[in-house]
Coordinates of C-alpha atoms in Angstrom, one line a residue:
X11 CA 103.9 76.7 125.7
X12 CA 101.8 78.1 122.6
X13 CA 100.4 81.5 122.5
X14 CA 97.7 82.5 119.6
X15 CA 98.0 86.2 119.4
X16 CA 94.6 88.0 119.6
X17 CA 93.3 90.1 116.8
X18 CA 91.6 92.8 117.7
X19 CA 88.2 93.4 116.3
X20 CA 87.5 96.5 114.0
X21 CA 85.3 99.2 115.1
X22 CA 86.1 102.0 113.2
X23 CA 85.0 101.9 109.2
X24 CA 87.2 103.5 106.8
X25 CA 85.8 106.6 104.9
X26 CA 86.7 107.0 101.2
X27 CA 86.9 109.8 99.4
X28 CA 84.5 110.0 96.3
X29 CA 87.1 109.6 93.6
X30 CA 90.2 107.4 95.3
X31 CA 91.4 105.1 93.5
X32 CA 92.2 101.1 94.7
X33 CA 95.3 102.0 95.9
X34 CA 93.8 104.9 97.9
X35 CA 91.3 103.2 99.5
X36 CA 93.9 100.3 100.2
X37 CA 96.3 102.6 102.4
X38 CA 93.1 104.0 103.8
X39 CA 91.3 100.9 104.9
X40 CA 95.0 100.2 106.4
X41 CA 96.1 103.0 108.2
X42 CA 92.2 102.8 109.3
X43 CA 93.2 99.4 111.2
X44 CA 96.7 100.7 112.9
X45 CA 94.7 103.7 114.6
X46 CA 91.7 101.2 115.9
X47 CA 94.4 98.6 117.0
X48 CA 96.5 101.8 118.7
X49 CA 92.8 102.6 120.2
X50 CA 92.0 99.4 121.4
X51 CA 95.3 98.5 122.5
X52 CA 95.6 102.0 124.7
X53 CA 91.5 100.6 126.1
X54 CA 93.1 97.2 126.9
X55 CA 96.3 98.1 128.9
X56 CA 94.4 100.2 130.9
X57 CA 91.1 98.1 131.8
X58 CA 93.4 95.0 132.0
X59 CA 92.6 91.7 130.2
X60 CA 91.6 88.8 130.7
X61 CA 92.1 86.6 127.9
X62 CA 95.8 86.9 126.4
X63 CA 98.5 88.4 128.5
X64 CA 99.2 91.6 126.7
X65 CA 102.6 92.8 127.2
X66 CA 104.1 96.0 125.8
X67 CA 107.4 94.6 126.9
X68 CA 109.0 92.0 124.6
X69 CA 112.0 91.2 126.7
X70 CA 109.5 90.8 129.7
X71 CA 106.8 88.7 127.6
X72 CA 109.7 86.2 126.8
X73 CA 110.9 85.9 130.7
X74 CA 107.1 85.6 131.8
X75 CA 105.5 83.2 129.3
X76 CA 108.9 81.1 128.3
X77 CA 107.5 79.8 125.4
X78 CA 109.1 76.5 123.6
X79 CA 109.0 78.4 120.2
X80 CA 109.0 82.1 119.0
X81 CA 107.6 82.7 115.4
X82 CA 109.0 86.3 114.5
X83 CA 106.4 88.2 112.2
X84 CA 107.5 91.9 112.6
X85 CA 109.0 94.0 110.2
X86 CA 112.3 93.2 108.7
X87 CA 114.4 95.3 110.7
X88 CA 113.7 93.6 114.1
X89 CA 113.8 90.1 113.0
X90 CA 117.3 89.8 113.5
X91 CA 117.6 91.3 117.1
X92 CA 114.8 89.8 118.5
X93 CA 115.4 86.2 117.1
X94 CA 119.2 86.7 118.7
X95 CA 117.5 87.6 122.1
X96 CA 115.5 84.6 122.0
X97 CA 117.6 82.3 121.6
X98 CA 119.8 83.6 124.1
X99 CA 116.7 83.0 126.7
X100 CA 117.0 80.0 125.5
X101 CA 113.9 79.6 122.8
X102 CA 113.4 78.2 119.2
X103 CA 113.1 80.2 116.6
X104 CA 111.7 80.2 113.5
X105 CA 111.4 83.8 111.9
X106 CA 109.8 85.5 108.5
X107 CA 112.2 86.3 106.0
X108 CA 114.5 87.8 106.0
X109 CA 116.6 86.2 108.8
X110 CA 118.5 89.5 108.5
X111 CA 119.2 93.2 106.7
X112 CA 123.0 92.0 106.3
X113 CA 125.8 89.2 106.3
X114 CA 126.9 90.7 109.5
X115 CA 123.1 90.2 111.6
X116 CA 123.1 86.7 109.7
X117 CA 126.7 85.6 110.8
X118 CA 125.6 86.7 114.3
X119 CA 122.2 84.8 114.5
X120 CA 125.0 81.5 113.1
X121 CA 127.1 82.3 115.8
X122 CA 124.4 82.7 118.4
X123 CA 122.5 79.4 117.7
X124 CA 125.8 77.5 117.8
X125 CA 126.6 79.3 120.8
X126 CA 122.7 78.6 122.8
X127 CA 122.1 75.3 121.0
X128 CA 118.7 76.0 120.1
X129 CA 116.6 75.5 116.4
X130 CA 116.5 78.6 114.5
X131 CA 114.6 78.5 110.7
X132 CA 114.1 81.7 108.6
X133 CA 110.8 81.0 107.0
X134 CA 111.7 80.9 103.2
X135 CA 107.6 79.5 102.3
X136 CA 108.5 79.3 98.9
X137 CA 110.9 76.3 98.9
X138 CA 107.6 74.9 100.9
X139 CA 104.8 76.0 98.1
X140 CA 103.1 72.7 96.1
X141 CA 104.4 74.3 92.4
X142 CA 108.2 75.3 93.0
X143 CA 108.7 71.9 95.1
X144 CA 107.0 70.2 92.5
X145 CA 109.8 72.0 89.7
X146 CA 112.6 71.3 92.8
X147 CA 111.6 67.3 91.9
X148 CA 111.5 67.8 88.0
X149 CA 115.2 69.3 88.7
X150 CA 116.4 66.8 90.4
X151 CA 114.4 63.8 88.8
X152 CA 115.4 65.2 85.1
X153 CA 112.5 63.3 83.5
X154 CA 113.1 66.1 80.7
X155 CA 117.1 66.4 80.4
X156 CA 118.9 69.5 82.3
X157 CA 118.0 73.2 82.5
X158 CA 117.7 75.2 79.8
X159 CA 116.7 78.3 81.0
X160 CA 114.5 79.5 83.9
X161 CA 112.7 82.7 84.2
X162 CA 111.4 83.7 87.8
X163 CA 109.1 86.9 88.1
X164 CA 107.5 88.6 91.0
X165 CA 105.9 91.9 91.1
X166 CA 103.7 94.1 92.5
X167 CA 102.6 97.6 93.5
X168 CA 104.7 99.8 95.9
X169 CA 103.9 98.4 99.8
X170 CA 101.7 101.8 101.6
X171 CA 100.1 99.8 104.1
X172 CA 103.2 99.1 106.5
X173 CA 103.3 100.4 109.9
X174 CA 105.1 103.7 110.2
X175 CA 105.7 103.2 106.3
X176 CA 108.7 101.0 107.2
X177 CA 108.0 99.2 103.8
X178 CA 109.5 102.3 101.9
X179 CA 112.5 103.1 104.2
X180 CA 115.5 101.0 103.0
X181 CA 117.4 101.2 106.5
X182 CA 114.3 99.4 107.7
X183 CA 113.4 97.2 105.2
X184 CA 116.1 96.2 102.2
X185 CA 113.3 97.5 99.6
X186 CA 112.6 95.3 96.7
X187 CA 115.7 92.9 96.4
X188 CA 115.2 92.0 100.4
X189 CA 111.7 91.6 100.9
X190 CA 110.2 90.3 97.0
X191 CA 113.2 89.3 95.1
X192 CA 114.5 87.3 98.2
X193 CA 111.9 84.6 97.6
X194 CA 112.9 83.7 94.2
X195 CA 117.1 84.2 94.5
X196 CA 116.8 82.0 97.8
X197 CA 115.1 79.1 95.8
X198 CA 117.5 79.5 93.0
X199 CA 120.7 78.8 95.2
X200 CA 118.2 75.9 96.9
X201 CA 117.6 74.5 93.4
X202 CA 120.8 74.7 91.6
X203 CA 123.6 76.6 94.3
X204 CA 126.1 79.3 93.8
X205 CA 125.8 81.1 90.4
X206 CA 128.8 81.5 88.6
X207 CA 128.2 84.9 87.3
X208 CA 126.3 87.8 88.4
X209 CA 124.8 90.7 85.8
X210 CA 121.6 93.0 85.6
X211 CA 120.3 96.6 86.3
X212 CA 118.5 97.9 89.6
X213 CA 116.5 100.9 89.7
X214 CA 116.6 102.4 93.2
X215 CA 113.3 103.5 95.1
X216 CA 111.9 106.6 92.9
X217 CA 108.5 108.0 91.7
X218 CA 108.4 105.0 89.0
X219 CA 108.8 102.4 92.0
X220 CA 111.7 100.2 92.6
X221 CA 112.5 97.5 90.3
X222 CA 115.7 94.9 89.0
X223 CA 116.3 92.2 86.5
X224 CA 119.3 89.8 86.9
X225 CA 120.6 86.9 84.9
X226 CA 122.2 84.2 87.1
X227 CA 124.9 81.7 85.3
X228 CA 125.3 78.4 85.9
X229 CA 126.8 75.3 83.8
X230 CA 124.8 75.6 80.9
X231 CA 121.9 77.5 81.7
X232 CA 120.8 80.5 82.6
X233 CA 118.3 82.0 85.6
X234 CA 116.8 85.6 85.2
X235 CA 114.4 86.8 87.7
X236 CA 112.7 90.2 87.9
X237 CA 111.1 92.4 90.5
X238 CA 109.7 95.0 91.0
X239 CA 107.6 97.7 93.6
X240 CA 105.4 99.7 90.9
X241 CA 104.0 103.1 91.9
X242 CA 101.4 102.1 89.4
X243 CA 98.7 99.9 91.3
X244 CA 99.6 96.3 89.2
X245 CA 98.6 93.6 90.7
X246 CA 100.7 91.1 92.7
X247 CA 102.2 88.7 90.6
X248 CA 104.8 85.5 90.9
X249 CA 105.2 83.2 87.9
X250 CA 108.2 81.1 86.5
X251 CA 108.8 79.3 83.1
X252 CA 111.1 76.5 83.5
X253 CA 112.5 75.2 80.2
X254 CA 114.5 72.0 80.2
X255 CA 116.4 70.0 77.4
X256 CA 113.2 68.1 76.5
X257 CA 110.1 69.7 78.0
X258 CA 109.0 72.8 80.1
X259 CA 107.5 73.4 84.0
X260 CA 105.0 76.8 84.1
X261 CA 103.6 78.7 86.7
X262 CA 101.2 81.3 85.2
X263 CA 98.2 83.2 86.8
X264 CA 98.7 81.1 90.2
X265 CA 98.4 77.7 88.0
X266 CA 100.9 75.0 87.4
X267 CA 101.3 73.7 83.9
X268 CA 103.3 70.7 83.1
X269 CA 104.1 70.5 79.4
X270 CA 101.1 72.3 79.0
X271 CA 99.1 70.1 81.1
X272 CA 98.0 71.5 84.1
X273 CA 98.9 70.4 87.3
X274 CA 96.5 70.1 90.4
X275 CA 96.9 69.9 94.0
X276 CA 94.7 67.9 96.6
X277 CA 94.6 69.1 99.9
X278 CA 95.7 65.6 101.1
X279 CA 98.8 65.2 98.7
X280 CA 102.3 65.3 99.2
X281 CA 103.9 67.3 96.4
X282 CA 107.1 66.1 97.9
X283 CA 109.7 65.4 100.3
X284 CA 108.9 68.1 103.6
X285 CA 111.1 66.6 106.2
X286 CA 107.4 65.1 107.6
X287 CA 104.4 63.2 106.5
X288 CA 102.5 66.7 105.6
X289 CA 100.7 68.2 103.2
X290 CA 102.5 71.1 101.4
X291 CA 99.5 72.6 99.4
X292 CA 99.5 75.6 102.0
X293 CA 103.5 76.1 102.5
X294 CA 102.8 78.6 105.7
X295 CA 101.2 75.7 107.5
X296 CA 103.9 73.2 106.4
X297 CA 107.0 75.4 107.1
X298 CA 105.7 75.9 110.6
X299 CA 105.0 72.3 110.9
X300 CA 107.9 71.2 109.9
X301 CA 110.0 73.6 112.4
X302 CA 107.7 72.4 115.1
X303 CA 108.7 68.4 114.2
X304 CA 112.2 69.4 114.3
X305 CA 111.9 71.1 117.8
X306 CA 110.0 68.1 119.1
X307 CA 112.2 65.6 118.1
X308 CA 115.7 67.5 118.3
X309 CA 116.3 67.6 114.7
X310 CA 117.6 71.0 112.9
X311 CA 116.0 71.9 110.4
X312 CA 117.9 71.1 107.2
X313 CA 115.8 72.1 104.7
X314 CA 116.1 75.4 105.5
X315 CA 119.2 75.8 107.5
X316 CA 120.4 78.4 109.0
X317 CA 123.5 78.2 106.6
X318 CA 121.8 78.7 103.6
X319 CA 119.7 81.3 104.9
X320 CA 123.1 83.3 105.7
X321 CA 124.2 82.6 102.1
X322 CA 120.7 84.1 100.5
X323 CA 121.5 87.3 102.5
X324 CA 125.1 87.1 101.0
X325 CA 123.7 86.8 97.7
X326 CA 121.2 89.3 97.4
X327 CA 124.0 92.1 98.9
X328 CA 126.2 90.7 95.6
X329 CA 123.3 91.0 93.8
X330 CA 122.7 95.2 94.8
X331 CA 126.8 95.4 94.5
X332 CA 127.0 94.0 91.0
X333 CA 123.4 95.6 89.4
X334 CA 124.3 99.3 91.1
X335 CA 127.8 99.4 88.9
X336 CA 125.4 99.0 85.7

């Protein structure tokens, strides 16, 4: 079975006030959306539809409509639970990161796949973006020697826009290090394993934002990547620099540079090795592809097992444990 979820059109436009700022009119234009969706959505269940079922019961929506596969996009603190009572009703699952808020939700979602038998993937898109799988080959093809040192950054303003502000709470959410820093520690243990050596600072949710730098030791080289959630309204940001023995891999401004050559991606090329014959230009379209060809075809999905999924959520708790002692 596949389900498109239905987006509800806008009716209501948002009002400004005369001097608000981006970020202002961003959370406005937002919170504008969640009360037409709550409007529409009240209209809907009680005039009854008839397009899309529209159920306000999960638990009941997964006995009605037994779907083959469940893609999990709510916020972080229901990804676990829900992709555990999937599975248990005996669907796929393939959920946003992260697959969990702790070690002990992650080592239950293990245990419950072994247990049902069915696919579960946690949706780590980077390890499926054109530039980082094109540095994952340069790693492991070493046309320019070993690592040297790699820098990974991503940034961005302070989330306002969530539903119920669940971005902000921690208990909800994991702040910075689980829902931004995530991306670019889980690609680092993908690309070179466990780090030897943990050591950084962490600046807990405060009128600044919410920000942390850590340097990651390995044989030889080091990784350092930084995040942050910025009060101030700066502008989403991921880059890395990737220096090796004999030359250099950069991401900057959302381009790809190869020795200082830039690097361009056709729709119709394969950067490298998904698990399928698939473009990986658009890494949302290729993650969920690839999930769906395991599924089909009774393969787990390797590239992003389960396993390793656990082990970023092990990491990034390390990673709060060692930065919060400095």
């Amino acid at each position: 079975a596949y389900f498109e979820v239905e987006l509800f059109p806008r009716k209501t436009n948002p009002v400004y006030p005369e001097h608000a700022s981006d970020e202002d009119k961003k959370y406005i234009t937002w919170q504008t959306a969640h009360n037409d969706i709550d409007m529409l959505r009240e209209k809907a269940i009680k005039n009854g539809r008839d397009t899309l079922p529209l159920y306000t019961d999960f638990n009941e929506m997964l006995d009605k409509e037994k779907p083959d596969v469940l893609d999990i996009c709510t916020p972080t603190y229901l990804h676990a639970p829900i992709a555990i009572t999937a599975m248990r009703k005996g669907i796929n699952v393939i959920s946003e990161k992260p697959m969990s808020l702790n070690a002990a939700e992650a080592d239950e979602i293990l245990a419950v796949e072994k247990e049902t038998g069915k696919f579960y993937m946690t949706a780590q898109v980077v390890r499926f973006m054109s530039p980082y799988m094109y540095l994952k080959k340069v790693i492991e093809t070493q046309p320019y020697g070993k690592p040297f040192h790699i820098r990974m950054s991503r940034i961005g303003g302070a989330p306002r826009c969530s539903f119920e502000n669940w971005y902000l709470d921690e208990k909800r959410s994991g702040h910075v290090l689980m829902d931004l820093m995530i991306h670019d520690i889980d690609y680092m243990h993908y690309a070179f394993g466990e780090p030897k050596n943990i050591q950084g600072t962490y600046t807990p949710m405060c009128t600044g934002g919410n920000c942390a730098m850590a340097v990651y030791s390995y044989d030889g080289f080091n990784v350092s990547i930084e995040t942050g959630w910025f009060n101030a309204p700066v502008p989403f940001n991921a880059s890395f620099l990737a220096v090796f023995e004999n030359g250099f891999v950069e991401l900057k401004d959302g381009k790809l540079y190869d020795n200082g050559k830039e690097v361009t991606f056709s729709s119709d090329e394969v950067i490298a090795d998904t698990g399928i014959n698939i473009s990986n230009v658009d890494g949302y379209e290729s993650e969920i592809a690839m999930f769906l060809d395991c599924v089909r075809n009774g393969k787990r999905p390797e590239k992003v097992s389960p396993e390793s999924s656990a082990y970023t959520i092990r990491l990034i708790e390390k990673t709060k444990e060692v930065l919060e002692k400095h």
